[in-house]
């Protein structure tokens, strides 16, 4: 069962009951052991930190989870890292790192990354 959550900015995001419990455990300081999480689940945890679902907004923590998901080749996490590096949120602004993650997400067929990369090449 998926439950729709609303962040302080009014962003709606659906999470499974398993993910809600996992993020609650993180919020309460419990160790969840990342080994048993998929790239998608790690990215969802990053989104919770990004938007303030269940936990307080913490961009550095979001980047940590996005990187863990990107290590598992999860294309949405790679794109999220592009956004972080491009805007300097949770990390220092770094155009080279942003382009690295954008290209990586595009190679893994992330449509948004492919579109942005195409616009970069066009201009």
Short mmCIF file of C-alpha atoms in Angstrom, two decimals:
data_model
loop_
_atom_site.label_atom_id
_atom_site.label_comp_id
_atom_site.label_asym_id
_atom_site.label_seq_id
_atom_site.Cartn_x
_atom_site.Cartn_y
_atom_site.Cartn_z
CA UNK A 1 0.00 0.00 0.00
CA UNK A 2 1.27 3.44 -0.90
CA UNK A 3 0.53 6.52 1.10
CA UNK A 4 0.68 10.07 -0.22
CA UNK A 5 2.70 12.45 1.94
CA UNK A 6 2.92 16.21 1.73
CA UNK A 7 6.12 18.10 2.43
CA UNK A 8 6.31 21.57 3.97
CA UNK A 9 6.61 23.03 0.46
CA UNK A 10 3.37 21.28 -0.50
CA UNK A 11 5.08 18.66 -2.67
CA UNK A 12 3.15 15.40 -2.77
CA UNK A 13 5.08 12.14 -2.85
CA UNK A 14 3.85 8.57 -2.47
CA UNK A 15 5.77 6.12 -0.31
CA UNK A 16 5.12 2.51 0.58
CA UNK A 17 4.44 1.66 4.22
CA UNK A 18 7.86 -0.08 4.29
CA UNK A 19 9.58 3.13 3.22
CA UNK A 20 7.61 5.22 5.67
CA UNK A 21 8.74 2.92 8.49
CA UNK A 22 12.34 3.00 7.23
CA UNK A 23 12.42 6.81 7.19
CA UNK A 24 10.80 6.92 10.64
CA UNK A 25 13.57 4.62 11.90
CA UNK A 26 16.19 6.98 10.44
CA UNK A 27 14.46 9.95 12.03
CA UNK A 28 14.54 8.17 15.39
CA UNK A 29 18.26 7.43 15.05
CA UNK A 30 17.99 3.70 14.39
CA UNK A 31 20.43 1.96 12.02
CA UNK A 32 18.62 0.49 9.03
CA UNK A 33 21.52 -1.19 7.25
CA UNK A 34 21.66 0.15 3.67
CA UNK A 35 22.70 -3.20 2.24
CA UNK A 36 19.12 -4.41 2.11
CA UNK A 37 17.85 -1.34 0.25
CA UNK A 38 17.50 -1.02 -3.50
CA UNK A 39 18.66 2.02 -5.45
CA UNK A 40 15.05 3.14 -5.78
CA UNK A 41 14.51 2.91 -2.02
CA UNK A 42 17.71 4.85 -1.30
CA UNK A 43 16.61 7.53 -3.74
CA UNK A 44 13.22 7.72 -1.99
CA UNK A 45 14.98 8.27 1.33
CA UNK A 46 16.97 11.06 -0.32
CA UNK A 47 13.72 12.60 -1.56
CA UNK A 48 12.34 12.49 1.98
CA UNK A 49 15.32 14.52 3.19
CA UNK A 50 15.06 16.84 0.18
CA UNK A 51 11.37 17.65 0.63
CA UNK A 52 11.03 17.22 4.39
CA UNK A 53 8.81 14.13 4.39
CA UNK A 54 8.83 12.54 7.86
CA UNK A 55 12.34 13.97 8.51
CA UNK A 56 13.55 17.57 8.54
CA UNK A 57 14.85 19.02 5.29
CA UNK A 58 18.56 18.22 5.04
CA UNK A 59 20.15 18.59 1.62
CA UNK A 60 23.50 17.10 2.69
CA UNK A 61 21.75 13.97 3.93
CA UNK A 62 19.73 13.83 0.69
CA UNK A 63 22.96 13.95 -1.33
CA UNK A 64 24.37 11.09 0.76
CA UNK A 65 21.38 8.91 -0.11
CA UNK A 66 21.38 9.96 -3.77
CA UNK A 67 25.05 8.94 -4.03
CA UNK A 68 24.31 5.56 -2.45
CA UNK A 69 21.48 5.03 -4.96
CA UNK A 70 23.68 6.21 -7.85
CA UNK A 71 26.27 3.59 -6.87
CA UNK A 72 23.56 1.06 -7.74
CA UNK A 73 23.10 2.81 -11.12
CA UNK A 74 19.68 4.24 -10.28
CA UNK A 75 19.14 6.86 -12.99
CA UNK A 76 16.81 9.15 -11.01
CA UNK A 77 19.41 9.44 -8.26
CA UNK A 78 22.03 10.33 -10.85
CA UNK A 79 19.74 13.06 -12.15
CA UNK A 80 19.07 14.27 -8.60
CA UNK A 81 22.84 14.55 -8.07
CA UNK A 82 23.02 16.69 -11.22
CA UNK A 83 20.41 19.01 -9.70
CA UNK A 84 22.33 19.17 -6.41
CA UNK A 85 25.69 19.99 -8.00
CA UNK A 86 24.18 22.36 -10.55
CA UNK A 87 22.42 24.41 -7.85
CA UNK A 88 24.90 23.94 -4.99
CA UNK A 89 22.36 22.33 -2.68
CA UNK A 90 23.85 19.93 -0.14
CA UNK A 91 27.20 20.20 -1.92
CA UNK A 92 29.25 23.08 -3.26
CA UNK A 93 28.24 24.19 -6.74
CA UNK A 94 30.36 22.30 -9.26
CA UNK A 95 29.65 22.49 -12.97
CA UNK A 96 31.95 19.57 -13.83
CA UNK A 97 30.32 17.27 -11.30
CA UNK A 98 26.88 18.41 -12.45
CA UNK A 99 27.73 17.60 -16.06
CA UNK A 100 29.21 14.22 -15.02
CA UNK A 101 25.98 13.19 -13.29
CA UNK A 102 23.81 14.61 -16.09
CA UNK A 103 25.68 12.58 -18.70
CA UNK A 104 25.55 9.47 -16.56
CA UNK A 105 21.77 9.78 -16.08
CA UNK A 106 21.31 10.44 -19.81
CA UNK A 107 23.33 7.31 -20.67
CA UNK A 108 21.00 5.35 -18.40
CA UNK A 109 18.01 6.69 -20.38
CA UNK A 110 16.67 9.29 -17.93
CA UNK A 111 14.42 11.39 -20.22
CA UNK A 112 14.86 14.65 -18.29
CA UNK A 113 18.64 14.29 -18.34
CA UNK A 114 18.60 13.51 -22.06
CA UNK A 115 16.50 16.60 -22.73
CA UNK A 116 18.71 18.93 -20.70
CA UNK A 117 21.86 17.46 -22.24
CA UNK A 118 20.42 17.92 -25.73
CA UNK A 119 19.67 21.57 -24.92
CA UNK A 120 23.23 22.02 -23.66
CA UNK A 121 24.65 20.64 -26.89
CA UNK A 122 22.24 22.70 -28.96
CA UNK A 123 23.18 25.98 -27.31
#
